Amino acid sequence: MRILLTNDDGIDSEGLIALYHALTPDHEVAVIAPDRNWSIAGHNKTMDRPLRVTEREWEGMRVYASDGTPSDCVSLAALGFLGYRPDLVVAGINKGPNLGDDITYSGTVAAAMEGVISEIPAIAVSIEDYLDWHFETPAPYVTRLVREVERNGMPAGVLLNVNAPNLPPEAIRGVRVTRLGRRIYHDQLVKRLDPRGRPYYWIGGDIPQSHLEEGTDAHAVANGYISITPIHMDLTNHRLLKVIEGWDLS
Ligand code: MN
């Protein structure tokens, strides 16, 4: 397959290079990635300025760094930058998990969403923890997942969200196909004063935790499994359609 590889951690991330090495033996891989870190930037399209793309070289291979967002990198490819439309978008390996509610913040998952909106199947890949990552752990699972996507195809409007425990390969217990879990964020509003006495604010806190319900992505990763969650873009709550139709709104 012709694969577009991107990420949200930026083109110099070891996670991107790990996926590149995992996918190049079997596929034609093009890399367009942001020139800086766009983690937690969500699904973000640049429309107020032009995009610049610069060529770089990796081990004799030409890759592209864009000053746009992860989603812009996918748009560039979907709209003809490479001279062909990729068959698959792969984003990652992200440094940090994208579990449950995290996907609404994630630039990695947003890149995959942009693929799906552009009618290109997409896979997002993340590894838990925020330092000393075992990128060698998810890489072969992504290779097998891509092979299965090639063999079985993917329904329109769906992406696959992969999360790996940060464990050495021999410690992985297997693969679980999961649903999205729920995250517990510990954000706090911290108010400080600048040197001129004006207030400014930080939003942030400790590393998020998860409700560890059986069958969820977070439960699988916490128990040593690679998690694969099929995600569709239809956020409609179908159960509530009739209920809200019954409200007195006219
Ligand atoms: Mn990131």
Tab-separated table of C-alpha atoms and ligand atoms in Angstrom:
chain	number	residue	atom	x	y	z
A	1	MET	CA	0.000	0.000	0.000
A	2	ARG	CA	0.935	3.647	-0.342
A	3	ILE	CA	0.950	4.936	3.221
A	4	LEU	CA	1.091	8.513	4.485
A	5	LEU	CA	2.920	8.575	7.795
A	6	THR	CA	2.494	11.565	10.102
A	7	ASN	CA	2.304	12.446	13.794
A	8	ASP	CA	1.659	15.293	16.216
A	9	ASP	CA	4.958	15.184	18.130
A	10	GLY	CA	6.858	16.620	15.163
A	11	ILE	CA	9.065	15.221	12.427
A	12	ASP	CA	12.039	14.620	14.729
A	13	SER	CA	10.145	12.258	17.037
A	14	GLU	CA	11.610	8.775	17.485
A	15	GLY	CA	8.059	7.419	17.468
A	16	LEU	CA	7.595	8.524	13.848
A	17	ILE	CA	10.925	6.980	12.850
A	18	ALA	CA	10.008	3.688	14.594
A	19	LEU	CA	6.797	3.426	12.534
A	20	TYR	CA	8.688	4.327	9.384
A	21	HIS	CA	11.068	1.401	9.938
A	22	ALA	CA	8.166	-0.933	10.743
A	23	LEU	CA	6.200	-0.100	7.576
A	24	THR	CA	8.846	0.437	4.861
A	25	PRO	CA	9.699	-3.253	4.290
A	26	ASP	CA	6.191	-3.971	2.953
A	27	HIS	CA	4.837	-0.594	1.803
A	28	GLU	CA	5.625	2.642	-0.005
A	29	VAL	CA	5.762	5.146	2.854
A	30	ALA	CA	5.647	8.937	2.430
A	31	VAL	CA	6.309	11.135	5.464
A	32	ILE	CA	4.673	14.555	5.900
A	33	ALA	CA	4.852	15.642	9.521
A	34	PRO	CA	4.674	18.913	11.437
A	35	ASP	CA	7.948	20.787	11.997
A	36	ARG	CA	7.052	21.241	15.687
A	37	ASN	CA	5.083	19.610	18.480
A	38	TRP	CA	1.296	19.854	18.118
A	39	SER	CA	0.384	17.531	20.976
A	40	ILE	CA	-3.045	18.222	22.507
A	41	ALA	CA	-3.854	20.578	19.610
A	42	GLY	CA	-7.010	18.672	18.640
A	43	HIS	CA	-8.444	18.763	15.133
A	44	ASN	CA	-7.052	22.009	13.824
A	45	LYS	CA	-7.000	23.314	10.236
A	46	THR	CA	-4.831	26.255	9.176
A	47	MET	CA	-6.862	28.702	7.105
A	48	ASP	CA	-5.461	32.124	8.053
A	49	ARG	CA	-1.993	31.788	6.514
A	50	PRO	CA	-0.227	29.777	3.801
A	51	LEU	CA	1.498	26.464	4.563
A	52	ARG	CA	5.222	26.039	3.985
A	53	VAL	CA	6.704	22.607	3.347
A	54	THR	CA	10.435	21.918	3.587
A	55	GLU	CA	12.270	18.826	2.367
A	56	ARG	CA	14.466	16.863	4.709
A	57	GLU	CA	16.521	13.717	4.312
A	58	TRP	CA	16.297	10.591	6.450
A	59	GLU	CA	18.842	7.907	5.612
A	60	GLY	CA	18.774	8.896	1.931
A	61	MET	CA	14.968	9.136	1.872
A	62	ARG	CA	13.173	12.438	1.209
A	63	VAL	CA	10.606	13.423	3.845
A	64	TYR	CA	8.548	16.583	4.307
A	65	ALA	CA	8.141	18.906	7.290
A	66	SER	CA	5.157	21.254	7.234
A	67	ASP	CA	4.601	24.326	9.394
A	68	GLY	CA	0.943	23.314	9.623
A	69	THR	CA	-0.928	21.055	12.006
A	70	PRO	CA	-1.077	17.230	11.919
A	71	SER	CA	-4.442	17.556	10.190
A	72	ASP	CA	-2.900	19.932	7.607
A	73	CYS	CA	-0.223	17.314	6.851
A	74	VAL	CA	-2.966	14.812	5.982
A	75	SER	CA	-4.863	17.419	3.934
A	76	LEU	CA	-1.713	18.187	1.933
A	77	ALA	CA	-1.472	14.529	0.913
A	78	ALA	CA	-5.214	14.035	0.388
A	79	LEU	CA	-5.369	17.114	-1.862
A	80	GLY	CA	-2.506	16.112	-4.129
A	81	PHE	CA	0.836	17.222	-2.644
A	82	LEU	CA	2.388	13.793	-3.280
A	83	GLY	CA	0.919	13.460	-6.772
A	84	TYR	CA	-1.260	10.528	-5.652
A	85	ARG	CA	-3.782	9.833	-2.888
A	86	PRO	CA	-2.422	7.597	-0.143
A	87	ASP	CA	-4.252	4.298	0.501
A	88	LEU	CA	-3.843	4.632	4.262
A	89	VAL	CA	-2.920	7.270	6.852
A	90	VAL	CA	-0.889	6.143	9.870
A	91	ALA	CA	-0.258	8.653	12.682
A	92	GLY	CA	2.178	8.087	15.545
A	93	ILE	CA	3.722	6.547	17.489
A	94	ASN	CA	2.535	9.230	19.901
A	95	LYS	CA	4.544	9.815	23.084
A	96	GLY	CA	1.731	9.392	25.572
A	97	PRO	CA	-1.585	7.536	25.556
A	98	ASN	CA	-4.713	8.553	23.657
A	99	LEU	CA	-7.352	6.723	25.659
A	100	GLY	CA	-11.038	7.495	26.061
A	101	ASP	CA	-11.729	11.243	26.212
A	102	ASP	CA	-8.100	11.968	25.247
A	103	ILE	CA	-9.017	11.466	21.599
A	104	THR	CA	-10.880	14.782	21.591
A	105	TYR	CA	-7.631	16.595	22.468
A	106	SER	CA	-5.233	14.462	20.468
A	107	GLY	CA	-3.427	15.770	17.397
A	108	THR	CA	-2.503	12.168	16.597
A	109	VAL	CA	-6.129	11.036	16.460
A	110	ALA	CA	-7.068	14.296	14.674
A	111	ALA	CA	-4.642	13.365	11.878
A	112	ALA	CA	-6.438	10.019	11.565
A	113	MET	CA	-9.808	11.816	11.619
A	114	GLU	CA	-8.660	14.044	8.761
A	115	GLY	CA	-7.810	10.875	6.835
A	116	VAL	CA	-11.305	9.509	7.437
A	117	ILE	CA	-12.944	12.826	6.438
A	118	SER	CA	-10.853	12.698	3.244
A	119	GLU	CA	-12.123	9.116	2.686
A	120	ILE	CA	-8.742	7.544	3.381
A	121	PRO	CA	-8.661	4.791	6.032
A	122	ALA	CA	-6.557	5.729	9.028
A	123	ILE	CA	-4.790	4.319	12.070
A	124	ALA	CA	-3.608	6.308	15.117
A	125	VAL	CA	-0.911	4.762	17.322
A	126	SER	CA	0.093	5.846	20.822
A	127	ILE	CA	2.157	4.458	23.675
A	128	GLU	CA	1.451	5.177	27.322
A	129	ASP	CA	3.756	7.062	29.691
A	130	TYR	CA	5.552	10.298	29.068
A	131	LEU	CA	9.226	9.202	28.921
A	132	ASP	CA	11.512	6.195	28.154
A	133	TRP	CA	9.155	4.695	25.563
A	134	HIS	CA	9.396	1.141	24.193
A	135	PHE	CA	8.601	2.111	20.601
A	136	GLU	CA	9.730	-1.385	19.510
A	137	THR	CA	6.659	-2.818	21.284
A	138	PRO	CA	3.718	-1.476	19.193
A	139	ALA	CA	5.625	-1.379	15.870
A	140	PRO	CA	5.122	-5.076	14.861
A	141	TYR	CA	1.456	-4.966	15.911
A	142	VAL	CA	0.934	-1.973	13.620
A	143	THR	CA	2.602	-3.913	10.803
A	144	ARG	CA	0.119	-6.782	11.310
A	145	LEU	CA	-2.832	-4.407	11.658
A	146	VAL	CA	-1.918	-2.678	8.377
A	147	ARG	CA	-1.705	-6.101	6.703
A	148	GLU	CA	-5.221	-6.937	7.974
A	149	VAL	CA	-6.570	-3.557	6.825
A	150	GLU	CA	-5.098	-4.250	3.390
A	151	ARG	CA	-6.681	-7.729	3.336
A	152	ASN	CA	-10.104	-6.878	4.784
A	153	GLY	CA	-10.542	-3.212	3.903
A	154	MET	CA	-12.077	-0.678	6.284
A	155	PRO	CA	-15.632	0.663	6.283
A	156	ALA	CA	-15.964	4.347	5.364
A	157	GLY	CA	-15.898	6.799	8.245
A	158	VAL	CA	-13.931	4.626	10.660
A	159	LEU	CA	-10.446	4.920	12.124
A	160	LEU	CA	-8.553	2.497	14.330
A	161	ASN	CA	-7.096	3.909	17.544
A	162	VAL	CA	-4.192	1.801	18.848
A	163	ASN	CA	-2.695	2.197	22.321
A	164	ALA	CA	0.215	0.188	23.702
A	165	PRO	CA	1.447	-0.292	27.254
A	166	ASN	CA	4.950	1.066	27.757
A	167	LEU	CA	6.418	-2.408	28.291
A	168	PRO	CA	9.145	-4.410	26.541
A	169	PRO	CA	7.748	-6.676	23.762
A	170	GLU	CA	8.085	-9.884	25.813
A	171	ALA	CA	5.842	-8.448	28.554
A	172	ILE	CA	2.860	-7.872	26.218
A	173	ARG	CA	-0.018	-10.292	26.957
A	174	GLY	CA	-1.786	-9.939	23.604
A	175	VAL	CA	-4.271	-7.755	21.737
A	176	ARG	CA	-7.720	-6.593	22.887
A	177	VAL	CA	-10.329	-4.945	20.670
A	178	THR	CA	-11.899	-2.367	22.965
A	179	ARG	CA	-14.380	0.462	23.373
A	180	LEU	CA	-13.413	3.973	24.484
A	181	GLY	CA	-13.098	4.365	28.236
A	182	ARG	CA	-13.497	7.461	30.365
A	183	ARG	CA	-10.570	9.547	31.570
A	184	ILE	CA	-10.184	11.321	34.889
A	185	TYR	CA	-8.386	14.651	34.478
A	186	HIS	CA	-6.807	16.447	37.403
A	187	ASP	CA	-6.741	19.922	35.874
A	188	GLN	CA	-6.523	22.903	38.173
A	189	LEU	CA	-6.629	26.619	37.474
A	190	VAL	CA	-3.412	28.195	38.746
A	191	LYS	CA	-3.458	31.998	38.941
A	192	ARG	CA	-0.140	33.892	39.104
A	193	LEU	CA	1.009	37.465	38.645
A	194	ASP	CA	3.336	38.688	35.896
A	195	PRO	CA	6.185	41.152	36.685
A	196	ARG	CA	3.757	44.044	36.129
A	197	GLY	CA	1.276	42.672	38.638
A	198	ARG	CA	-1.277	41.464	36.076
A	199	PRO	CA	-2.785	38.010	36.583
A	200	TYR	CA	-2.194	35.105	34.205
A	201	TYR	CA	-3.493	31.541	34.334
A	202	TRP	CA	-2.236	27.994	33.874
A	203	ILE	CA	-4.629	25.102	33.258
A	204	GLY	CA	-3.059	21.766	34.091
A	205	GLY	CA	-2.388	19.137	36.677
A	206	ASP	CA	-1.169	15.621	37.320
A	207	ILE	CA	-1.151	12.903	34.659
A	208	PRO	CA	-4.722	11.757	33.846
A	209	GLN	CA	-6.074	8.470	35.157
A	210	SER	CA	-8.861	6.238	33.823
A	211	HIS	CA	-11.993	4.516	35.043
A	212	LEU	CA	-10.744	0.928	34.618
A	213	GLU	CA	-13.923	-0.679	33.275
A	214	GLU	CA	-13.609	-4.101	31.644
A	215	GLY	CA	-13.719	-3.909	27.853
A	216	THR	CA	-12.297	-0.394	27.626
A	217	ASP	CA	-9.061	0.765	26.004
A	218	ALA	CA	-7.655	1.929	29.350
A	219	HIS	CA	-8.423	-1.417	31.043
A	220	ALA	CA	-6.651	-3.339	28.262
A	221	VAL	CA	-3.518	-1.179	28.373
A	222	ALA	CA	-3.406	-1.234	32.188
A	223	ASN	CA	-3.439	-5.039	32.015
A	224	GLY	CA	-0.598	-5.347	29.513
A	225	TYR	CA	-2.560	-5.663	26.251
A	226	ILE	CA	-2.302	-3.746	22.990
A	227	SER	CA	-5.675	-1.968	22.619
A	228	ILE	CA	-7.383	-1.444	19.251
A	229	THR	CA	-10.552	0.703	19.264
A	230	PRO	CA	-12.613	1.186	16.095
A	231	ILE	CA	-13.869	4.793	16.128
A	232	HIS	CA	-16.445	6.388	13.885
A	233	MET	CA	-17.034	10.050	13.304
A	234	ASP	CA	-20.815	9.974	13.931
A	235	LEU	CA	-21.107	11.525	17.391
A	236	THR	CA	-24.918	11.498	17.245
A	237	ASN	CA	-26.649	10.042	20.265
A	238	HIS	CA	-29.246	8.044	18.330
A	239	ARG	CA	-31.148	7.061	21.486
A	240	LEU	CA	-31.873	10.726	22.281
A	241	LEU	CA	-33.199	11.683	18.813
A	242	LYS	CA	-36.766	10.682	19.669
A	243	VAL	CA	-36.526	12.028	23.224
A	244	ILE	CA	-35.513	15.532	22.128
A	245	GLU	CA	-38.069	15.465	19.302
A	246	GLY	CA	-40.615	15.090	22.095
A	247	TRP	CA	-39.524	18.325	23.825
A	248	ASP	CA	-41.740	21.406	23.443
A	249	LEU	CA	-39.518	23.482	21.167
A	250	SER	CA	-41.879	25.095	18.645
B	1	MN	MN	1.793	13.994	20.867
